[in-house]
Short mmCIF file of C-alpha atoms and ligand atoms in Angstrom, two decimals:
data_model
loop_
_atom_site.label_atom_id
_atom_site.label_comp_id
_atom_site.label_asym_id
_atom_site.label_seq_id
_atom_site.Cartn_x
_atom_site.Cartn_y
_atom_site.Cartn_z
CA UNK A 1 1.97 -20.09 20.73
CA UNK A 2 -1.20 -18.04 20.34
CA UNK A 3 -1.71 -17.14 16.69
CA UNK A 4 -2.94 -13.57 16.01
CA UNK A 5 -4.25 -12.38 12.72
CA UNK A 6 -4.41 -8.62 12.02
CA UNK A 7 -6.34 -7.29 9.12
CA UNK A 8 -5.20 -3.94 7.84
CA UNK A 9 -1.80 -2.35 7.45
CA UNK A 10 -2.33 1.26 8.51
CA UNK A 11 -1.24 2.98 11.79
CA UNK A 12 -3.66 0.80 13.84
CA UNK A 13 -3.00 -2.51 12.13
CA UNK A 14 0.85 -2.18 12.36
CA UNK A 15 0.76 -1.07 15.88
CA UNK A 16 -1.59 -3.90 16.84
CA UNK A 17 0.45 -6.56 15.18
CA UNK A 18 3.74 -5.10 16.86
CA UNK A 19 2.08 -5.16 20.25
CA UNK A 20 0.78 -8.67 19.99
CA UNK A 21 4.03 -9.92 18.75
CA UNK A 22 5.92 -8.13 21.81
CA UNK A 23 3.35 -9.82 23.98
CA UNK A 24 4.65 -13.19 22.58
CA UNK A 25 2.08 -14.12 19.98
CA UNK A 26 2.69 -15.46 16.41
CA UNK A 27 1.44 -12.60 14.21
CA UNK A 28 0.29 -12.30 10.60
CA UNK A 29 -0.93 -9.15 9.08
CA UNK A 30 -2.95 -8.93 6.08
CA UNK A 31 -3.22 -5.84 3.90
CA UNK A 32 -5.38 -5.27 0.95
CA UNK A 33 -3.93 -1.89 -0.02
CA UNK A 34 -2.60 1.39 1.20
CA UNK A 35 -3.58 3.04 4.58
CA UNK A 36 -4.14 6.78 4.61
CA UNK A 37 -0.64 7.51 5.86
CA UNK A 38 0.38 9.06 2.40
CA UNK A 39 -2.33 11.79 3.15
CA UNK A 40 -1.27 12.02 6.80
CA UNK A 41 0.82 14.88 8.06
CA UNK A 42 3.10 12.70 10.15
CA UNK A 43 1.74 14.52 13.37
CA UNK A 44 -0.12 12.10 15.74
CA UNK A 45 -3.40 14.13 16.72
CA UNK A 46 -4.34 13.14 20.22
CA UNK A 47 -7.52 15.23 20.66
CA UNK A 48 -8.10 18.95 19.85
CA UNK A 49 -11.82 19.67 19.42
CA UNK A 50 -13.93 17.39 21.49
CA UNK A 51 -17.00 19.63 21.07
CA UNK A 52 -18.14 20.81 17.57
CA UNK A 53 -18.68 24.39 18.91
CA UNK A 54 -16.31 24.38 21.86
CA UNK A 55 -12.78 25.78 22.08
CA UNK A 56 -9.63 23.87 21.28
CA UNK A 57 -8.27 21.93 24.16
CA UNK A 58 -4.63 22.66 25.44
CA UNK A 59 -4.30 19.44 27.43
CA UNK A 60 -5.47 16.46 25.42
CA UNK A 61 -5.21 13.92 28.21
CA UNK A 62 -7.32 16.03 30.54
CA UNK A 63 -9.99 16.34 27.87
CA UNK A 64 -9.92 12.65 27.18
CA UNK A 65 -10.71 11.87 30.89
CA UNK A 66 -14.00 13.81 30.25
CA UNK A 67 -15.33 12.25 27.07
CA UNK A 68 -18.70 10.46 26.71
CA UNK A 69 -18.58 6.66 27.47
CA UNK A 70 -19.18 5.60 23.80
CA UNK A 71 -15.89 7.33 22.66
CA UNK A 72 -13.04 4.78 22.03
CA UNK A 73 -10.78 6.67 24.33
CA UNK A 74 -13.32 6.30 27.14
CA UNK A 75 -13.62 2.62 26.58
CA UNK A 76 -9.87 2.03 27.14
CA UNK A 77 -9.05 4.75 29.60
CA UNK A 78 -6.41 7.41 29.83
CA UNK A 79 -3.77 5.11 31.26
CA UNK A 80 -3.91 3.09 28.15
CA UNK A 81 -3.41 6.11 26.07
CA UNK A 82 -0.33 7.08 27.86
CA UNK A 83 1.06 3.67 27.55
CA UNK A 84 0.44 3.59 23.91
CA UNK A 85 2.18 6.94 23.46
CA UNK A 86 5.20 5.97 25.45
CA UNK A 87 5.43 2.53 23.49
CA UNK A 88 5.20 4.25 20.22
CA UNK A 89 7.73 6.98 21.14
CA UNK A 90 10.20 4.32 22.34
CA UNK A 91 9.86 2.02 19.12
CA UNK A 92 9.99 4.81 16.55
CA UNK A 93 13.07 6.30 18.31
CA UNK A 94 14.88 3.00 17.81
CA UNK A 95 14.42 3.54 14.23
CA UNK A 96 15.74 7.17 14.15
CA UNK A 97 12.29 8.98 14.36
CA UNK A 98 11.87 11.20 17.38
CA UNK A 99 8.28 12.05 18.26
CA UNK A 100 7.93 14.78 21.01
CA UNK A 101 4.92 15.20 23.34
CA UNK A 102 3.54 14.01 26.67
CA UNK A 103 -0.15 14.30 25.96
CA UNK A 104 -0.32 17.25 28.52
CA UNK A 105 -0.14 20.11 25.94
CA UNK A 106 -0.49 20.73 22.26
CA UNK A 107 2.17 21.57 19.64
CA UNK A 108 1.54 24.22 17.12
CA UNK A 109 2.61 23.09 13.59
CA UNK A 110 2.83 25.49 10.72
CA UNK A 111 0.69 24.25 7.78
CA UNK A 112 1.33 24.74 3.86
CA UNK A 113 -1.55 27.13 4.05
CA UNK A 114 0.30 29.37 6.42
CA UNK A 115 -2.10 28.54 9.25
CA UNK A 116 -1.33 26.65 12.53
CA UNK A 117 -2.56 23.21 13.41
CA UNK A 118 -2.68 21.69 16.96
CA UNK A 119 -1.30 18.24 17.41
CA UNK A 120 -0.33 16.03 20.43
CA UNK A 121 2.88 14.27 19.15
CA UNK A 122 5.06 15.87 16.53
CA UNK A 123 8.08 14.59 14.79
CA UNK A 124 11.28 16.32 15.76
CA UNK A 125 11.73 17.83 12.23
CA UNK A 126 8.41 20.01 12.83
CA UNK A 127 8.91 20.70 16.51
CA UNK A 128 9.64 24.35 16.52
CA UNK A 129 7.59 27.24 17.83
CA UNK A 130 6.28 28.86 14.67
CA UNK A 131 6.89 32.29 16.10
CA UNK A 132 10.71 31.55 15.75
CA UNK A 133 10.54 31.05 12.08
CA UNK A 134 12.38 33.71 10.11
CA UNK A 135 12.51 32.56 6.65
CA UNK A 136 10.19 30.25 4.45
CA UNK A 137 12.16 28.42 1.71
CA UNK A 138 10.66 26.73 -1.30
CA UNK A 139 12.28 23.73 -2.82
CA UNK A 140 12.13 23.87 -6.54
CA UNK A 141 10.51 22.59 -8.62
CA UNK A 142 8.20 21.49 -6.06
CA UNK A 143 4.82 22.93 -6.89
CA UNK A 144 2.56 22.08 -3.97
CA UNK A 145 4.18 24.60 -1.68
CA UNK A 146 4.04 28.43 -1.92
CA UNK A 147 6.74 30.21 0.24
CA UNK A 148 4.90 33.39 -0.18
CA UNK A 149 1.49 31.92 0.84
CA UNK A 150 3.18 30.34 3.91
CA UNK A 151 5.20 33.47 4.83
CA UNK A 152 2.28 35.93 4.49
CA UNK A 153 -0.01 33.68 6.92
CA UNK A 154 3.15 33.39 9.14
CA UNK A 155 3.68 37.16 9.24
CA UNK A 156 -0.05 37.83 9.95
CA UNK A 157 -0.07 35.45 12.98
CA UNK A 158 3.34 36.37 14.64
CA UNK A 159 3.15 40.08 13.57
CA UNK A 160 6.92 39.64 12.18
CA UNK A 161 8.26 40.04 8.77
CA UNK A 162 8.93 36.55 7.53
CA UNK A 163 11.16 36.41 4.43
CA UNK A 164 10.98 33.97 1.52
CA UNK A 165 13.81 32.11 -0.36
CA UNK A 166 13.85 29.79 -3.22
CA UNK A 167 16.28 26.87 -3.55
CA UNK A 168 16.21 24.91 -6.86
CA UNK A 169 17.15 21.31 -6.42
CA UNK A 170 16.89 19.74 -9.93
CA UNK A 171 15.24 20.45 -13.22
CA UNK A 172 12.22 18.59 -14.44
CA UNK A 173 8.98 17.19 -13.06
CA UNK A 174 10.23 15.63 -9.78
CA UNK A 175 7.37 14.81 -7.43
CA UNK A 176 7.74 14.87 -3.62
CA UNK A 177 9.24 11.39 -3.71
CA UNK A 178 11.68 12.24 -6.19
CA UNK A 179 12.56 15.62 -4.70
CA UNK A 180 13.02 14.01 -1.29
CA UNK A 181 15.36 11.46 -2.70
CA UNK A 182 17.46 14.12 -4.52
CA UNK A 183 17.69 16.28 -1.56
CA UNK A 184 18.84 13.28 0.50
CA UNK A 185 21.84 12.89 -1.59
CA UNK A 186 24.86 14.05 0.52
CA UNK A 187 26.07 16.43 -2.22
CA UNK A 188 22.62 18.01 -2.64
CA UNK A 189 22.13 18.41 1.03
CA UNK A 190 25.63 19.98 1.38
CA UNK A 191 24.64 22.33 -1.44
CA UNK A 192 21.50 23.25 0.25
CA UNK A 193 23.13 23.67 3.68
CA UNK A 194 25.92 26.10 1.99
CA UNK A 195 23.05 27.92 0.13
CA UNK A 196 21.44 28.74 3.61
CA UNK A 197 24.66 29.76 5.05
CA UNK A 198 25.01 32.40 2.41
CA UNK A 199 21.28 33.50 2.58
CA UNK A 200 20.10 32.69 6.07
CA UNK A 201 23.04 31.99 8.38
CA UNK A 202 21.85 31.37 11.98
CA UNK A 203 18.11 31.86 11.28
CA UNK A 204 15.20 29.59 11.53
CA UNK A 205 13.98 28.23 8.21
CA UNK A 206 10.88 26.51 7.28
CA UNK A 207 10.85 24.23 4.18
CA UNK A 208 8.16 22.00 2.62
CA UNK A 209 8.38 18.46 4.18
CA UNK A 210 10.93 17.06 1.79
CA UNK A 211 13.55 15.59 4.13
CA UNK A 212 14.38 11.99 3.18
CA UNK A 213 12.31 8.91 3.80
CA UNK A 214 15.15 7.50 5.71
CA UNK A 215 17.53 9.39 8.13
CA UNK A 216 15.46 12.69 8.03
CA UNK A 217 16.81 13.79 11.44
CA UNK A 218 20.54 13.06 10.51
CA UNK A 219 19.90 15.09 7.17
CA UNK A 220 18.32 18.03 9.23
CA UNK A 221 21.23 18.08 11.66
CA UNK A 222 23.84 17.95 8.81
CA UNK A 223 22.19 20.89 6.85
CA UNK A 224 21.93 22.74 10.21
CA UNK A 225 25.66 22.41 10.98
CA UNK A 226 26.31 24.03 7.66
CA UNK A 227 24.27 27.18 8.12
CA UNK A 228 24.37 27.41 11.95
CA UNK A 229 20.36 27.77 12.22
CA UNK A 230 17.37 25.49 12.52
CA UNK A 231 15.45 23.79 9.78
CA UNK A 232 11.93 23.09 10.33
CA UNK A 233 9.47 20.87 7.98
CA UNK A 234 6.03 22.05 7.06
CA UNK A 235 3.48 19.24 6.20
CA UNK A 236 1.61 19.72 3.09
CA UNK A 237 -0.25 18.09 0.27
CA UNK A 238 -0.04 14.31 -0.56
CA UNK A 239 1.98 12.24 -0.96
CA UNK A 240 3.21 13.15 2.55
CA UNK A 241 6.74 12.35 3.07
CA UNK A 242 6.40 12.44 6.80
CA UNK A 243 3.52 10.12 6.76
CA UNK A 244 5.38 7.62 4.68
CA UNK A 245 8.43 7.93 6.67
CA UNK A 246 6.46 7.04 9.82
CA UNK A 247 4.73 3.91 8.13
CA UNK A 248 8.16 2.66 6.57
CA UNK A 249 9.53 2.82 10.17
CA UNK A 250 6.49 0.83 11.74
CA UNK A 251 6.72 -1.63 8.90
CA UNK A 252 10.33 -2.26 9.55
CA UNK A 253 9.76 -2.58 13.25
CA UNK A 254 7.08 -5.09 12.51
CA UNK A 255 9.22 -7.22 10.18
CA UNK A 256 12.26 -6.97 12.54
CA UNK A 257 9.96 -8.30 15.55
CA UNK A 258 8.87 -11.32 13.18
CA UNK A 259 5.41 -10.30 12.01
CA UNK A 260 4.55 -11.95 8.81
CA UNK A 261 3.20 -9.20 6.52
CA UNK A 262 0.97 -10.48 3.48
CA UNK A 263 0.30 -7.76 0.86
CA UNK A 264 -2.55 -7.52 -1.51
CA UNK A 265 -4.49 -9.99 0.50
CA UNK A 266 -8.05 -8.90 1.28
CA UNK A 267 -10.14 -10.41 4.14
CA UNK A 268 -13.55 -11.13 2.73
CA UNK A 269 -15.43 -13.13 5.37
CA UNK A 270 -15.44 -14.98 8.79
CA UNK A 271 -14.56 -18.62 9.47
CA UNK A 272 -17.41 -18.91 12.01
CA UNK A 273 -16.69 -21.46 14.82
CA UNK A 274 -20.05 -20.49 16.63
CA UNK A 275 -19.38 -17.44 18.86
CA UNK A 276 -15.56 -17.66 18.26
CA UNK A 277 -13.75 -16.88 15.05
CA UNK A 278 -11.59 -19.78 13.61
CA UNK A 279 -10.08 -17.17 11.26
CA UNK A 280 -11.00 -15.50 8.01
CA UNK A 281 -11.55 -16.20 4.34
CA UNK A 282 -9.20 -14.14 2.23
CA UNK A 283 -9.06 -13.32 -1.48
CA UNK A 284 -5.68 -13.01 -3.28
CA UNK A 285 -6.45 -11.93 -6.93
CA UNK A 286 -9.22 -14.39 -7.86
CA UNK A 287 -8.17 -17.16 -5.36
CA UNK A 288 -10.02 -17.60 -2.16
CA UNK A 289 -8.30 -19.35 0.76
CA UNK A 290 -8.54 -19.47 4.62
CA UNK A 291 -6.27 -18.10 7.31
CA UNK A 292 -6.74 -19.66 10.60
CA UNK A 293 -5.89 -17.86 13.96
CA UNK A 294 -6.74 -17.90 17.76
CA UNK A 295 -7.81 -14.40 17.74
CA UNK A 296 -8.34 -11.68 15.06
CA UNK A 297 -7.81 -7.77 15.08
CA UNK A 298 -9.92 -5.76 12.72
CA UNK A 299 -8.04 -2.59 11.64
CA UNK A 300 -9.55 -1.87 8.20
CA UNK A 301 -9.96 1.84 8.46
CA UNK A 302 -13.08 3.76 7.37
CA UNK A 303 -14.58 4.90 4.09
CA UNK A 304 -11.39 5.80 2.40
CA UNK A 305 -9.85 2.47 2.66
CA UNK A 306 -12.79 0.11 2.52
CA UNK A 307 -13.23 -0.68 6.22
CA UNK A 308 -16.67 0.84 5.87
CA UNK A 309 -18.39 0.73 2.39
CA UNK A 310 -21.41 2.45 1.17
CA UNK A 311 -23.89 0.10 -0.86
CA UNK A 312 -27.46 0.89 -1.77
CA UNK A 313 -27.76 3.91 0.35
CA UNK A 314 -26.50 2.02 3.53
CA UNK A 315 -23.14 1.80 5.18
CA UNK A 316 -21.64 -1.52 5.97
CA UNK A 317 -18.79 -3.26 7.43
CA UNK A 318 -17.75 -5.59 4.64
CA UNK A 319 -15.69 -8.42 6.32
CA UNK A 320 -17.93 -9.73 9.24
CA UNK A 321 -20.94 -7.59 8.48
CA UNK A 322 -20.69 -6.12 11.98
CA UNK A 323 -23.41 -3.55 13.16
CA UNK A 324 -22.49 -0.02 12.79
CA UNK A 325 -23.58 3.06 14.90
CA UNK A 326 -25.39 5.24 12.39
CA UNK A 327 -28.14 7.50 13.46
CA UNK A 328 -31.40 6.21 12.11
CA UNK A 329 -32.62 8.70 9.42
CA UNK A 330 -29.61 10.78 9.27
CA UNK A 331 -28.09 11.44 5.87
CA UNK A 332 -24.43 10.55 5.38
CA UNK A 333 -23.12 14.00 4.83
CA UNK A 334 -24.14 17.63 5.94
CA UNK A 335 -24.45 20.10 2.97
CA UNK A 336 -21.64 22.23 4.15
CA UNK A 337 -18.27 20.42 3.42
CA UNK A 338 -16.53 22.05 6.34
CA UNK A 339 -19.45 22.00 8.66
CA UNK A 340 -18.31 22.37 12.28
CA UNK A 341 -20.29 19.59 13.50
CA UNK A 342 -18.64 17.11 11.07
CA UNK A 343 -20.43 14.49 8.92
CA UNK A 344 -22.65 11.69 10.44
CA UNK A 345 -21.04 9.10 8.21
CA UNK A 346 -17.42 9.83 9.42
CA UNK A 347 -18.36 9.15 13.16
CA UNK A 348 -20.15 5.91 12.40
CA UNK A 349 -18.37 2.67 13.00
CA UNK A 350 -18.42 -0.63 14.93
CA UNK A 351 -19.64 -0.54 18.45
CA UNK A 352 -17.47 -2.27 20.89
CA UNK A 353 -17.19 -3.16 24.53
CA UNK A 354 -14.42 -1.94 26.93
CA UNK A 355 -12.25 -4.79 25.58
CA UNK A 356 -12.92 -3.52 21.98
CA UNK A 357 -14.86 -6.55 20.94
CA UNK A 358 -17.52 -5.67 18.35
CA UNK A 359 -21.06 -6.15 19.67
CA UNK A 360 -24.37 -7.11 18.44
CA UNK A 361 -27.51 -6.75 20.70
CA UNK A 362 -25.00 -5.76 23.26
CA UNK A 363 -23.05 -9.04 23.24
CA UNK A 364 -19.67 -9.78 21.52
CA UNK A 365 -20.24 -11.03 17.98
CA UNK A 366 -17.17 -13.19 18.44
CA UNK A 367 -15.24 -13.73 21.71
CA UNK A 368 -11.83 -13.47 19.94
CA UNK A 369 -12.55 -10.52 17.54
CA UNK A 370 -10.97 -7.13 18.48
CA UNK A 371 -11.45 -3.74 16.53
CA UNK A 372 -9.29 -0.78 16.65
CA UNK A 373 -8.52 2.58 14.75
CA UNK A 374 -10.79 4.33 12.25
CA UNK A 375 -13.21 1.37 11.98
CA UNK A 376 -14.53 2.24 15.56
CA UNK A 377 -17.83 4.06 16.11
CA UNK A 378 -18.34 6.88 18.71
CA UNK A 379 -15.86 9.53 17.46
CA UNK A 380 -15.06 11.68 14.43
CA UNK A 381 -11.22 11.58 13.88
CA UNK A 382 -11.51 14.61 11.34
CA UNK A 383 -13.66 16.98 13.36
CA UNK A 384 -11.98 16.04 16.69
CA UNK A 385 -8.50 15.86 15.44
CA UNK A 386 -8.06 12.54 17.26
CA UNK A 387 -7.34 10.02 14.44
CA UNK A 388 -3.78 9.15 14.95
CA UNK A 389 -4.18 8.95 18.81
CA UNK A 390 -7.23 6.72 18.75
CA UNK A 391 -5.46 4.53 16.05
CA UNK A 392 -2.35 3.95 18.27
CA UNK A 393 -3.92 3.60 21.72
CA UNK A 394 -6.89 1.31 20.55
CA UNK A 395 -4.59 -0.80 18.58
CA UNK A 396 -2.16 -1.17 21.56
CA UNK A 397 -5.04 -2.59 23.67
CA UNK A 398 -6.48 -4.61 20.87
CA UNK A 399 -3.04 -6.21 20.09
CA UNK A 400 -2.36 -7.05 23.75
CA UNK A 401 -5.87 -8.66 24.41
CA UNK A 402 -5.68 -10.56 21.01
CA UNK A 403 -2.36 -11.99 22.26
CA UNK A 404 -4.04 -13.16 25.43
CA UNK A 405 -2.24 -10.63 27.81
CA UNK A 406 -3.68 -7.89 30.10
CA UNK A 407 -4.29 -4.66 28.46
C1 LIG B 1 -6.47 13.07 4.46
C2 LIG B 1 -6.37 12.55 5.91
C3 LIG B 1 -5.42 13.21 6.60
C4 LIG B 1 -5.20 12.79 7.93
N1 LIG B 1 -4.16 13.45 8.67
C5 LIG B 1 -4.01 13.10 9.91
C6 LIG B 1 -2.90 13.57 10.74
O1 LIG B 1 -2.15 14.48 10.30
N2 LIG B 1 -2.77 13.31 11.98
C7 LIG B 1 -3.52 12.32 12.57
O2 LIG B 1 -3.36 12.00 13.78
N3 LIG B 1 -4.54 11.69 11.98
C8 LIG B 1 -4.77 12.10 10.50
N4 LIG B 1 -5.74 11.50 9.88
C9 LIG B 1 -6.47 10.42 10.52
C10 LIG B 1 -5.70 9.11 10.60
O3 LIG B 1 -4.90 9.05 9.44
C11 LIG B 1 -6.41 7.96 10.78
O4 LIG B 1 -7.31 8.10 11.97
C12 LIG B 1 -5.61 6.70 11.08
O5 LIG B 1 -4.51 6.75 10.36
C13 LIG B 1 -6.27 5.48 10.86
O6 LIG B 1 -5.57 4.36 10.81
P1 LIG B 1 -6.15 2.89 10.50
O7 LIG B 1 -5.01 1.89 10.70
O8 LIG B 1 -7.22 2.83 11.43
O9 LIG B 1 -6.71 2.96 9.20
P2 LIG B 1 -6.14 3.07 7.75
O10 LIG B 1 -4.84 3.92 7.78
O11 LIG B 1 -7.10 3.67 6.93
O12 LIG B 1 -5.62 1.64 7.33
C14 LIG B 1 -6.51 0.73 6.93
C15 LIG B 1 -5.81 -0.57 6.28
O13 LIG B 1 -6.79 -1.53 6.21
C16 LIG B 1 -6.58 -2.22 4.93
N5 LIG B 1 -7.80 -2.85 4.55
C17 LIG B 1 -9.09 -2.37 4.52
N6 LIG B 1 -10.01 -3.41 4.26
C18 LIG B 1 -9.19 -4.66 4.16
C19 LIG B 1 -9.50 -5.99 4.07
N7 LIG B 1 -10.76 -6.41 3.81
N8 LIG B 1 -8.48 -6.92 4.08
C20 LIG B 1 -7.28 -6.50 4.25
N9 LIG B 1 -6.85 -5.07 4.44
C21 LIG B 1 -7.89 -4.25 4.50
C22 LIG B 1 -6.36 -0.95 3.94
O14 LIG B 1 -5.74 -1.38 2.81
C23 LIG B 1 -5.32 -0.18 4.98
O15 LIG B 1 -4.13 -0.84 4.73
C24 LIG B 1 -5.99 11.92 8.40
C25 LIG B 1 -6.81 11.20 7.79
C26 LIG B 1 -7.12 11.46 6.50
C27 LIG B 1 -8.06 10.84 5.53
#
């Protein structure tokens, strides 16, 4: 059986590991720390703003077909994006998470700032037309959500009078995780449903994204049945319960399929077999050892998670020292934080061929090394709003190719 080693346990790494396993490989995944999912809204952005000064796109798949050749989506093609989306939706549904979207239109999701964000795939718990929302309800004592701020923004956007409500779950300094766990208790869920039945019967009610880590959809249905209305989650500040919910599901899927996950293990260098990788050197605490494999998938993320590091004024890929696409003479960041053109450092990453193999001087560095997710160059996940979609779809291709099957 072909042995695949995946480096990184974020959205891309877990997806690549599951794909490789489903394609028949023996798979091990190394994870040095957290991915960015505790910061992540839970929505999978496909592509919203391909041009810095252009309008938002309403049909992501149509826009993906027009991207420049260096963009990761252009390297793998639109069909691969559709296959990745469908595979993702099928798997997470098995684990009680429904993601809606077909890539041909955008969802509008309400934010904790009272604005709307565009996204390609949305969790069922957020999939409500914001114009339908009648009430915004805070869940006390959660401090990272102001029902007033959200209702004001929504009233301005929808020209309707959106009311606020406040529900107290528990006393004390419970954080998002603690509150979600408390609200997931059947008695507390029922008390909340009865509160809404008194205060907002039959209405559409937005709450901070604090439904439970497990069974959020069941909890939503059970609360809705008590007040006869619709409950919608609003993603907000970290730690993000919907982001963690998604990653818990993917992790469970990977483990159920037989992926071996090794935590707190950092890949630190190549086992170079002359044009092919024999595996990687890894560090666990102070010990160094070797992990051998027939193919390796690099899914180490970007600056936030150490996939790209900045040393002595230069950006580097630290595991294989792969060349990065970085415009000569550019500074890393523009002076304005929210510059519409994005920041050069965030669109720099490894340069790959159409099989997602990192290149040096236009040739694959190793025949059996594949890269996916935020580590890739040629796109800016933040400015474009494409991070989740690129992670899912490039990981699907990388996982399959690493397992030795057609993309
Ligand atoms: C604040 C924030 C909010 C975002 N919100 C959204 C959103 O709402 N929707 C959306 O679609 N996208 C969003 N994105 C973008 C999206 O999260 C990323 O594009 C996507 O999750 C990248 O996944 P990844 O697996 O490539 O990287 P990551 O999630 O960064 O995972 C990288 C993994 O590699 C591990 N790692 C790194 N180096 C090593 C090593 N040497 N050895 C072993 N392991 C290693 C890390 O510990 C981590 O587990 C957001 C990003 C940020 C920063």
